[in-house]
Amino acid sequence: MVAEGEIMQSRLRVPEHVVYRSFGDETVVVNLRSGKYHGLNPTAARMLDVLSGSPTVEDGVRDLAHEFDVDEQRIRSDVSTLCQALLDRELVELGDPDA
Amino acid sequence: MRDVAAAFGLTIESSFAVPGLRPAAAGRPLPDRRCRLLLEDARVLDRDWPFGEDERVQEESFEEDIEPARTIDRHPELGYRLYARHFGLARVSADGTEVRCAPPEVEPWRWQRFLVGRILPIAAVLQGLEGFHASAVAWDGRAMAVLGPSGGGKSSIALRLLLRGASFVTDDVLVLEPGADGVIAHAGPGVVGVRGPEELALGRAALERAGRVLGRSDKAYLEVERASGPVALDALYFLRGGAVAEVREPTQTDPLALLASTFVTSLWTPERQRNHLDLCARLASSVPSYELIRPPDSDADELAAAIEAHARARNMEAAA
């Protein structure tokens, strides 16, 4: 379990052994190391897109709060839960924002 | 080499005749991917196979079996060794360009079901193509595929569509690859398996009109004319249960249904898994998918009629 603060200050990266593709409303994520398939709903898929393109997860939270027009604190909690779930499945990695 | 034919997106050079693989006409373009088929003695096939250094990637047994009925073993350099009881032994090179078969002493069409239904799809996948559990036909140069579980009626529907004037593309294994704008369907060998009840329902005259009976085991195996080359894939029909035989438009393609329709399940590498996901995503975005509702008491011709009417309506819409 990674602390929410650490997640927020990190850069989220999709490693090379993970690929994801859109199937209309659903996005399928594959961990090529484990061979396992995972499904993301449209909101989670959009979060992954935004977060993986942001300097830090916290920056992504701000963009998502603006895009979804919701309170930052609420979206921070959802993002943290999603990141933790993706980290548990080795579908994302956290890195240094300056790296 | 005796014959050269195209099937599953491969140019197949064979030292022996294979039902459903009639030699390609002179001057007709053939796929760039090539695969040589050779006959070999089983002892020769096993002579250099490093037992103990291989990995068993698939094993199937039936009730009361002591020994597995079908196995697939893999070696990183030597490729695949496939065994199937009653069908013999085969080796597929790691790059899918050579297949060596050691059949038992039975009529060729019997053991060649193993070649056509198991071995060649593996060779195609090893060469970067993808196989799906589907039957397909083509109308006006556009292919439509029927996907569903074994015994769901895919072959019977394809045969009925053939009798309604469609070109036969494939039975049971549909090999696909991404095209410039969409997805390309490659014709399989021209052989259809017809179950007993469907053979009875068809009647002898219709069966003879559809093709030539090669022989019978659990099914009648029929050699039919097939599409002459690759065809753009235009529609996917997923067989589903329901009350009325009809075609329904789902709100969107179900990724799980597409991903689970893969045919060759014994050789997953990261590269193949990536290609498979890419192709499925391409299918979802570029090929419309529909549900083909099959009531429990429906016959294959009702379903074929529903597909034909749907395809013709789509063609008219596209032309308007």
Short mmCIF file of C-alpha atoms in Angstrom, two decimals:
data_model
loop_
_atom_site.label_atom_id
_atom_site.label_comp_id
_atom_site.label_asym_id
_atom_site.label_seq_id
_atom_site.Cartn_x
_atom_site.Cartn_y
_atom_site.Cartn_z
CA MET A 1 0.00 0.00 0.00
CA VAL A 2 1.43 3.35 -1.05
CA ALA A 3 0.48 6.45 0.92
CA GLU A 4 -1.81 8.90 -0.87
CA GLY A 5 0.70 11.71 -0.41
CA GLU A 6 3.43 9.75 -2.14
CA ILE A 7 1.10 8.88 -5.02
CA MET A 8 0.11 12.53 -5.48
CA GLN A 9 3.71 13.78 -5.62
CA SER A 10 4.84 11.12 -8.11
CA ARG A 11 4.71 10.84 -11.87
CA LEU A 12 2.48 7.98 -13.02
CA ARG A 13 3.90 5.91 -15.83
CA VAL A 14 2.49 3.02 -17.87
CA PRO A 15 5.38 0.53 -18.14
CA GLU A 16 6.39 -1.09 -21.42
CA HIS A 17 4.93 -4.43 -20.38
CA VAL A 18 1.46 -2.89 -20.20
CA VAL A 19 -0.72 -2.02 -23.20
CA TYR A 20 -4.21 -0.62 -23.23
CA ARG A 21 -6.71 -0.17 -26.04
CA SER A 22 -10.15 1.31 -26.24
CA PHE A 23 -13.16 -0.83 -27.18
CA GLY A 24 -15.80 1.86 -27.34
CA ASP A 25 -16.89 2.57 -23.78
CA GLU A 26 -14.60 0.01 -22.23
CA THR A 27 -10.82 0.00 -22.16
CA VAL A 28 -8.90 -3.24 -21.92
CA VAL A 29 -5.52 -3.19 -20.19
CA VAL A 30 -3.14 -6.10 -20.57
CA ASN A 31 -0.17 -6.88 -18.39
CA LEU A 32 2.07 -8.67 -20.90
CA ARG A 33 4.22 -10.08 -18.08
CA SER A 34 1.39 -11.82 -16.27
CA GLY A 35 -0.76 -12.26 -19.39
CA LYS A 36 -3.76 -10.92 -17.47
CA TYR A 37 -6.48 -8.74 -18.96
CA HIS A 38 -8.21 -5.98 -17.00
CA GLY A 39 -11.17 -3.79 -17.87
CA LEU A 40 -11.53 -0.07 -17.17
CA ASN A 41 -14.77 1.88 -17.33
CA PRO A 42 -14.76 5.16 -19.29
CA THR A 43 -14.05 7.29 -16.20
CA ALA A 44 -11.11 5.17 -15.05
CA ALA A 45 -9.74 5.04 -18.61
CA ARG A 46 -9.91 8.83 -18.90
CA MET A 47 -8.20 9.17 -15.51
CA LEU A 48 -5.40 6.87 -16.66
CA ASP A 49 -4.97 8.88 -19.87
CA VAL A 50 -4.77 12.20 -18.05
CA LEU A 51 -2.63 10.97 -15.15
CA SER A 52 -0.07 9.26 -17.40
CA GLY A 53 0.35 12.51 -19.33
CA SER A 54 0.72 14.75 -16.28
CA PRO A 55 3.98 15.79 -14.55
CA THR A 56 2.57 14.55 -11.23
CA VAL A 57 -0.58 12.76 -10.15
CA GLU A 58 -1.55 15.92 -8.23
CA ASP A 59 -1.39 17.92 -11.50
CA GLY A 60 -3.61 15.29 -13.09
CA VAL A 61 -6.10 15.58 -10.22
CA ARG A 62 -6.42 19.32 -10.88
CA ASP A 63 -7.02 18.74 -14.60
CA LEU A 64 -9.56 15.99 -13.93
CA ALA A 65 -11.43 18.09 -11.35
CA HIS A 66 -11.71 20.81 -13.97
CA GLU A 67 -12.72 18.40 -16.75
CA PHE A 68 -15.33 16.55 -14.67
CA ASP A 69 -16.39 19.72 -12.85
CA VAL A 70 -16.13 18.14 -9.41
CA ASP A 71 -14.44 18.98 -6.16
CA GLU A 72 -10.65 18.32 -6.16
CA GLN A 73 -10.76 16.53 -2.81
CA ARG A 74 -13.33 14.06 -4.08
CA ILE A 75 -11.48 13.31 -7.27
CA ARG A 76 -8.19 13.00 -5.34
CA SER A 77 -9.70 10.18 -3.33
CA ASP A 78 -11.00 8.41 -6.47
CA VAL A 79 -7.65 8.85 -8.23
CA SER A 80 -5.79 7.51 -5.22
CA THR A 81 -8.02 4.41 -5.13
CA LEU A 82 -7.55 3.85 -8.86
CA CYS A 83 -3.78 4.32 -8.68
CA GLN A 84 -3.54 1.87 -5.80
CA ALA A 85 -5.57 -0.72 -7.74
CA LEU A 86 -3.40 -0.26 -10.84
CA LEU A 87 -0.19 -0.44 -8.77
CA ASP A 88 -1.37 -3.66 -7.09
CA ARG A 89 -1.79 -5.21 -10.56
CA GLU A 90 1.55 -3.83 -11.82
CA LEU A 91 -0.26 -1.88 -14.51
CA VAL A 92 1.40 1.44 -13.62
CA GLU A 93 4.58 2.58 -11.91
CA LEU A 94 5.33 5.64 -9.81
CA GLY A 95 8.41 7.66 -10.60
CA ASP A 96 10.25 10.84 -9.82
CA PRO A 97 8.43 13.80 -11.43
CA ASP A 98 11.76 15.33 -12.44
CA ALA A 99 13.15 12.16 -14.02
CA MET B 1 6.81 -29.37 -54.02
CA ARG B 2 3.65 -30.74 -55.53
CA ASP B 3 0.98 -28.09 -54.92
CA VAL B 4 0.90 -24.38 -54.16
CA ALA B 5 -2.26 -22.91 -52.63
CA ALA B 6 -3.30 -20.03 -50.38
CA ALA B 7 -5.08 -20.51 -47.06
CA PHE B 8 -5.18 -18.68 -43.72
CA GLY B 9 -3.08 -15.87 -45.24
CA LEU B 10 -0.24 -18.25 -46.09
CA THR B 11 1.10 -19.51 -49.39
CA ILE B 12 1.16 -23.21 -48.72
CA GLU B 13 3.62 -25.32 -50.66
CA SER B 14 2.73 -28.92 -50.10
CA SER B 15 4.38 -32.19 -51.08
CA PHE B 16 0.95 -33.88 -50.94
CA ALA B 17 -2.65 -33.10 -51.87
CA VAL B 18 -4.81 -31.54 -49.13
CA PRO B 19 -8.61 -31.51 -49.45
CA GLY B 20 -9.92 -27.98 -49.66
CA LEU B 21 -6.57 -26.62 -50.80
CA ARG B 22 -6.88 -26.66 -54.53
CA PRO B 23 -3.76 -25.33 -56.24
CA ALA B 24 -3.89 -21.62 -56.96
CA ALA B 25 -4.56 -20.62 -60.56
CA ALA B 26 -1.50 -19.52 -62.51
CA GLY B 27 -0.86 -15.79 -62.28
CA ARG B 28 -3.02 -15.28 -59.18
CA PRO B 29 -1.22 -13.30 -56.46
CA LEU B 30 -0.26 -15.34 -53.43
CA PRO B 31 0.41 -14.23 -49.85
CA ASP B 32 3.97 -13.21 -48.97
CA ARG B 33 3.98 -15.46 -45.92
CA ARG B 34 4.96 -18.97 -46.94
CA CYS B 35 4.62 -22.35 -45.29
CA ARG B 36 6.00 -25.68 -46.55
CA LEU B 37 4.12 -28.90 -45.76
CA LEU B 38 6.05 -32.14 -45.76
CA LEU B 39 5.29 -35.73 -44.87
CA GLU B 40 7.68 -37.43 -42.49
CA ASP B 41 8.01 -40.58 -40.47
CA ALA B 42 7.05 -40.15 -36.80
CA ARG B 43 10.40 -41.56 -35.64
CA VAL B 44 12.23 -39.00 -37.77
CA LEU B 45 10.08 -36.21 -36.34
CA ASP B 46 10.93 -37.23 -32.80
CA ARG B 47 14.59 -38.01 -33.42
CA ASP B 48 15.86 -34.51 -32.62
CA TRP B 49 13.03 -33.37 -30.34
CA PRO B 50 14.60 -32.59 -26.96
CA PHE B 51 12.17 -34.33 -24.62
CA GLY B 52 12.63 -32.92 -21.14
CA GLU B 53 13.82 -29.55 -22.44
CA ASP B 54 10.44 -28.72 -23.96
CA GLU B 55 7.43 -27.13 -22.32
CA ARG B 56 3.94 -28.59 -22.48
CA VAL B 57 1.68 -25.74 -23.46
CA GLN B 58 -1.52 -27.70 -23.99
CA GLU B 59 -2.85 -31.08 -22.95
CA GLU B 60 -6.35 -32.46 -23.44
CA SER B 61 -7.75 -35.69 -22.09
CA PHE B 62 -11.13 -37.28 -22.36
CA GLU B 63 -12.92 -39.36 -19.73
CA GLU B 64 -11.13 -42.56 -18.69
CA ASP B 65 -8.02 -41.52 -20.59
CA ILE B 66 -4.73 -42.71 -19.19
CA GLU B 67 -2.63 -40.90 -21.75
CA PRO B 68 -3.57 -37.40 -23.00
CA ALA B 69 -5.47 -37.43 -26.28
CA ARG B 70 -3.90 -34.22 -27.57
CA THR B 71 -0.75 -32.42 -26.61
CA ILE B 72 1.24 -29.43 -27.77
CA ASP B 73 4.85 -29.05 -26.66
CA ARG B 74 7.06 -26.07 -27.31
CA HIS B 75 10.77 -25.62 -27.64
CA PRO B 76 12.13 -22.07 -28.10
CA GLU B 77 14.33 -22.96 -31.10
CA LEU B 78 12.64 -26.01 -32.57
CA GLY B 79 9.07 -24.78 -32.40
CA TYR B 80 6.03 -26.90 -31.67
CA ARG B 81 5.35 -30.62 -31.50
CA LEU B 82 1.68 -31.49 -31.81
CA TYR B 83 0.19 -34.88 -31.14
CA ALA B 84 -3.44 -35.93 -31.51
CA ARG B 85 -4.71 -39.44 -31.04
CA HIS B 86 -6.03 -40.87 -34.35
CA PHE B 87 -4.55 -37.91 -36.21
CA GLY B 88 -0.83 -38.38 -35.72
CA LEU B 89 2.13 -36.21 -34.97
CA ALA B 90 3.34 -32.94 -36.46
CA ARG B 91 6.10 -30.42 -35.99
CA VAL B 92 5.76 -26.72 -36.74
CA SER B 93 8.95 -24.67 -36.99
CA ALA B 94 9.30 -21.80 -34.51
CA ASP B 95 8.67 -19.24 -37.25
CA GLY B 96 5.70 -21.13 -38.72
CA THR B 97 7.29 -21.53 -42.16
CA GLU B 98 7.58 -25.32 -42.12
CA VAL B 99 5.17 -28.05 -41.07
CA ARG B 100 6.16 -31.70 -41.02
CA CYS B 101 3.39 -34.24 -40.56
CA ALA B 102 3.55 -37.88 -39.57
CA PRO B 103 0.01 -39.14 -40.13
CA PRO B 104 -1.37 -42.52 -39.11
CA GLU B 105 -2.42 -45.01 -41.78
CA VAL B 106 -5.87 -43.60 -42.43
CA GLU B 107 -7.48 -41.87 -45.38
CA PRO B 108 -5.85 -38.48 -45.94
CA TRP B 109 -9.03 -36.43 -45.33
CA ARG B 110 -9.27 -37.90 -41.80
CA TRP B 111 -5.88 -36.88 -40.47
CA GLN B 112 -5.82 -33.72 -42.54
CA ARG B 113 -8.62 -32.35 -40.37
CA PHE B 114 -5.87 -32.06 -37.76
CA LEU B 115 -3.66 -30.26 -40.28
CA VAL B 116 -6.38 -27.85 -41.35
CA GLY B 117 -8.07 -27.30 -38.00
CA ARG B 118 -5.09 -27.23 -35.65
CA ILE B 119 -1.71 -27.14 -37.29
CA LEU B 120 -2.10 -24.52 -40.02
CA PRO B 121 -3.79 -21.99 -37.70
CA ILE B 122 -0.75 -22.28 -35.42
CA ALA B 123 1.58 -21.71 -38.38
CA ALA B 124 -0.48 -18.62 -39.30
CA VAL B 125 -0.30 -17.23 -35.77
CA LEU B 126 3.45 -17.86 -35.63
CA GLN B 127 3.72 -15.72 -38.77
CA GLY B 128 1.92 -12.78 -37.15
CA LEU B 129 -1.68 -13.45 -38.20
CA GLU B 130 -4.56 -14.01 -35.78
CA GLY B 131 -7.09 -16.83 -35.70
CA PHE B 132 -10.65 -16.46 -34.40
CA HIS B 133 -13.22 -19.13 -33.66
CA ALA B 134 -15.62 -18.23 -36.46
CA SER B 135 -17.05 -19.27 -39.78
CA ALA B 136 -17.33 -16.74 -42.58
CA VAL B 137 -18.75 -16.14 -46.04
CA ALA B 138 -18.56 -13.20 -48.44
CA TRP B 139 -21.06 -11.26 -50.49
CA ASP B 140 -20.00 -8.75 -53.12
CA GLY B 141 -16.41 -8.95 -51.94
CA ARG B 142 -17.27 -8.25 -48.29
CA ALA B 143 -16.89 -10.88 -45.62
CA MET B 144 -19.20 -11.53 -42.71
CA ALA B 145 -18.20 -13.76 -39.83
CA VAL B 146 -20.35 -15.77 -37.43
CA LEU B 147 -18.79 -16.20 -34.00
CA GLY B 148 -19.95 -18.49 -31.25
CA PRO B 149 -19.12 -21.56 -29.22
CA SER B 150 -18.44 -25.02 -30.66
CA GLY B 151 -21.67 -26.74 -31.61
CA GLY B 152 -23.45 -23.38 -31.85
CA GLY B 153 -24.24 -23.76 -35.54
CA LYS B 154 -21.56 -21.58 -37.18
CA SER B 155 -20.69 -24.15 -39.85
CA SER B 156 -24.33 -24.89 -40.68
CA ILE B 157 -25.08 -21.20 -41.09
CA ALA B 158 -22.05 -20.74 -43.35
CA LEU B 159 -23.13 -23.70 -45.45
CA ARG B 160 -26.68 -22.37 -45.74
CA LEU B 161 -25.32 -18.98 -46.76
CA LEU B 162 -23.17 -20.70 -49.37
CA LEU B 163 -26.31 -22.35 -50.74
CA ARG B 164 -27.93 -18.90 -50.82
CA GLY B 165 -25.21 -17.62 -53.12
CA ALA B 166 -22.47 -16.39 -50.80
CA SER B 167 -18.80 -17.28 -51.34
CA PHE B 168 -17.38 -19.55 -48.71
CA VAL B 169 -14.51 -18.02 -46.73
CA THR B 170 -13.82 -20.39 -43.86
CA ASP B 171 -15.25 -22.87 -41.39
CA ASP B 172 -14.41 -22.74 -37.69
CA VAL B 173 -11.11 -20.82 -37.96
CA LEU B 174 -11.07 -17.31 -39.35
CA VAL B 175 -7.63 -15.83 -39.90
CA LEU B 176 -7.49 -12.04 -39.83
CA GLU B 177 -4.97 -9.27 -40.13
CA PRO B 178 -5.20 -5.49 -39.99
CA GLY B 179 -5.74 -3.86 -43.39
CA ALA B 180 -5.25 -0.28 -44.57
CA ASP B 181 -8.75 0.80 -43.50
CA GLY B 182 -10.11 -2.11 -41.51
CA VAL B 183 -9.53 -5.82 -41.17
CA ILE B 184 -8.74 -8.41 -43.85
CA ALA B 185 -10.24 -11.91 -43.72
CA HIS B 186 -8.23 -14.73 -45.26
CA ALA B 187 -9.96 -17.73 -46.77
CA GLY B 188 -9.36 -21.02 -45.02
CA PRO B 189 -9.33 -24.39 -46.74
CA GLY B 190 -12.58 -25.18 -48.53
CA VAL B 191 -13.83 -27.84 -46.14
CA VAL B 192 -16.97 -27.69 -43.97
CA GLY B 193 -17.93 -30.11 -41.22
CA VAL B 194 -21.67 -30.87 -41.26
CA ARG B 195 -23.26 -32.48 -38.20
CA GLY B 196 -25.71 -35.36 -38.66
CA PRO B 197 -28.95 -33.44 -37.91
CA GLU B 198 -27.92 -30.63 -40.26
CA GLU B 199 -27.03 -33.13 -42.99
CA LEU B 200 -30.50 -34.66 -42.60
CA ALA B 201 -32.17 -31.26 -42.63
CA LEU B 202 -30.24 -30.23 -45.74
CA GLY B 203 -31.03 -33.34 -47.74
CA ARG B 204 -28.85 -35.07 -50.24
CA ALA B 205 -29.53 -32.77 -53.18
CA ALA B 206 -28.56 -29.63 -51.27
CA LEU B 207 -25.48 -31.32 -49.85
CA GLU B 208 -24.34 -32.30 -53.34
CA ARG B 209 -25.06 -28.79 -54.59
CA ALA B 210 -22.87 -27.37 -51.82
CA GLY B 211 -19.86 -29.58 -52.47
CA ARG B 212 -18.30 -33.01 -52.48
CA VAL B 213 -18.47 -35.30 -49.44
CA LEU B 214 -14.93 -36.28 -48.51
CA GLY B 215 -15.98 -38.71 -45.81
CA ARG B 216 -17.84 -39.08 -42.53
CA SER B 217 -16.87 -39.49 -38.89
CA ASP B 218 -18.71 -37.49 -36.22
CA LYS B 219 -19.65 -35.15 -39.07
CA ALA B 220 -19.79 -35.27 -42.84
CA TYR B 221 -16.83 -33.39 -44.29
CA LEU B 222 -17.66 -31.49 -47.40
CA GLU B 223 -15.19 -29.96 -49.86
CA VAL B 224 -16.58 -26.68 -51.19
CA GLU B 225 -15.53 -23.86 -53.52
CA ARG B 226 -14.07 -20.96 -51.58
CA ALA B 227 -13.34 -17.27 -51.98
CA SER B 228 -10.37 -16.79 -54.25
CA GLY B 229 -8.44 -14.30 -52.14
CA PRO B 230 -8.45 -12.07 -49.07
CA VAL B 231 -11.69 -10.18 -48.41
CA ALA B 232 -12.42 -7.05 -46.36
CA LEU B 233 -14.24 -8.04 -43.18
CA ASP B 234 -17.53 -6.18 -43.09
CA ALA B 235 -19.54 -7.56 -40.18
CA LEU B 236 -19.34 -9.76 -37.10
CA TYR B 237 -22.37 -11.74 -35.97
CA PHE B 238 -22.21 -13.10 -32.43
CA LEU B 239 -24.53 -16.06 -31.81
CA ARG B 240 -26.75 -15.54 -28.77
CA GLY B 241 -29.76 -17.36 -27.34
CA GLY B 242 -33.22 -15.81 -27.63
CA ALA B 243 -36.81 -16.31 -28.66
CA VAL B 244 -36.89 -15.11 -32.28
CA ALA B 245 -34.35 -15.69 -35.06
CA GLU B 246 -33.14 -12.20 -35.91
CA VAL B 247 -30.17 -9.88 -36.15
CA ARG B 248 -29.92 -7.28 -33.40
CA GLU B 249 -27.60 -4.36 -33.15
CA PRO B 250 -25.74 -4.32 -29.84
CA THR B 251 -24.95 -0.94 -28.41
CA GLN B 252 -21.24 -1.68 -28.86
CA THR B 253 -18.83 -4.55 -29.40
CA ASP B 254 -18.27 -6.59 -26.26
CA PRO B 255 -14.48 -6.69 -25.78
CA LEU B 256 -14.68 -9.89 -23.78
CA ALA B 257 -16.61 -11.66 -26.55
CA LEU B 258 -14.01 -10.58 -29.09
CA LEU B 259 -10.97 -11.38 -26.97
CA ALA B 260 -12.39 -14.75 -25.97
CA SER B 261 -13.03 -15.71 -29.59
CA THR B 262 -9.35 -16.27 -30.22
CA PHE B 263 -8.66 -19.66 -31.75
CA VAL B 264 -5.07 -20.54 -30.96
CA THR B 265 -4.89 -20.52 -27.18
CA SER B 266 -1.70 -22.52 -26.78
CA LEU B 267 0.91 -19.99 -27.76
CA TRP B 268 0.85 -16.69 -25.97
CA THR B 269 3.89 -14.48 -26.12
CA PRO B 270 3.92 -10.80 -25.13
CA GLU B 271 4.28 -9.86 -28.81
CA ARG B 272 1.32 -11.98 -29.83
CA GLN B 273 -0.79 -10.72 -26.95
CA ARG B 274 -0.07 -7.13 -28.03
CA ASN B 275 -0.95 -7.92 -31.68
CA HIS B 276 -4.10 -9.75 -30.60
CA LEU B 277 -5.25 -6.80 -28.48
CA ASP B 278 -4.48 -4.39 -31.35
CA LEU B 279 -6.47 -6.49 -33.81
CA CYS B 280 -9.42 -6.86 -31.43
CA ALA B 281 -9.44 -3.09 -30.84
CA ARG B 282 -9.30 -2.59 -34.63
CA LEU B 283 -12.24 -4.97 -35.03
CA ALA B 284 -14.21 -3.10 -32.38
CA SER B 285 -13.59 0.27 -34.00
CA SER B 286 -13.86 -0.61 -37.69
CA VAL B 287 -16.11 -3.66 -38.13
CA PRO B 288 -19.76 -3.43 -37.05
CA SER B 289 -20.88 -6.21 -34.77
CA TYR B 290 -24.36 -7.63 -34.35
CA GLU B 291 -26.09 -10.26 -32.28
CA LEU B 292 -27.53 -13.17 -34.21
CA ILE B 293 -30.36 -14.48 -32.05
CA ARG B 294 -30.79 -18.22 -32.24
CA PRO B 295 -33.93 -19.70 -30.67
CA PRO B 296 -33.52 -23.28 -29.36
CA ASP B 297 -35.74 -24.75 -32.08
CA SER B 298 -34.44 -22.66 -34.99
CA ASP B 299 -32.85 -24.17 -38.05
CA ALA B 300 -29.67 -22.93 -39.69
CA ASP B 301 -31.51 -21.71 -42.77
CA GLU B 302 -33.66 -19.30 -40.72
CA LEU B 303 -30.50 -17.79 -39.30
CA ALA B 304 -28.83 -17.70 -42.71
CA ALA B 305 -31.92 -15.93 -44.09
CA ALA B 306 -31.74 -13.38 -41.25
CA ILE B 307 -28.07 -12.67 -42.03
CA GLU B 308 -28.73 -12.46 -45.77
CA ALA B 309 -31.61 -10.01 -45.30
CA HIS B 310 -29.52 -7.94 -42.90
CA ALA B 311 -26.50 -7.91 -45.22
CA ARG B 312 -28.61 -6.91 -48.20
CA ALA B 313 -30.27 -4.11 -46.22
CA ARG B 314 -26.84 -2.84 -45.18
CA ASN B 315 -25.60 -3.00 -48.78
CA MET B 316 -28.64 -1.00 -49.93
CA GLU B 317 -28.07 1.56 -47.18
CA ALA B 318 -24.41 1.85 -48.16
CA ALA B 319 -25.34 2.27 -51.82
CA ALA B 320 -28.04 4.91 -51.13
#
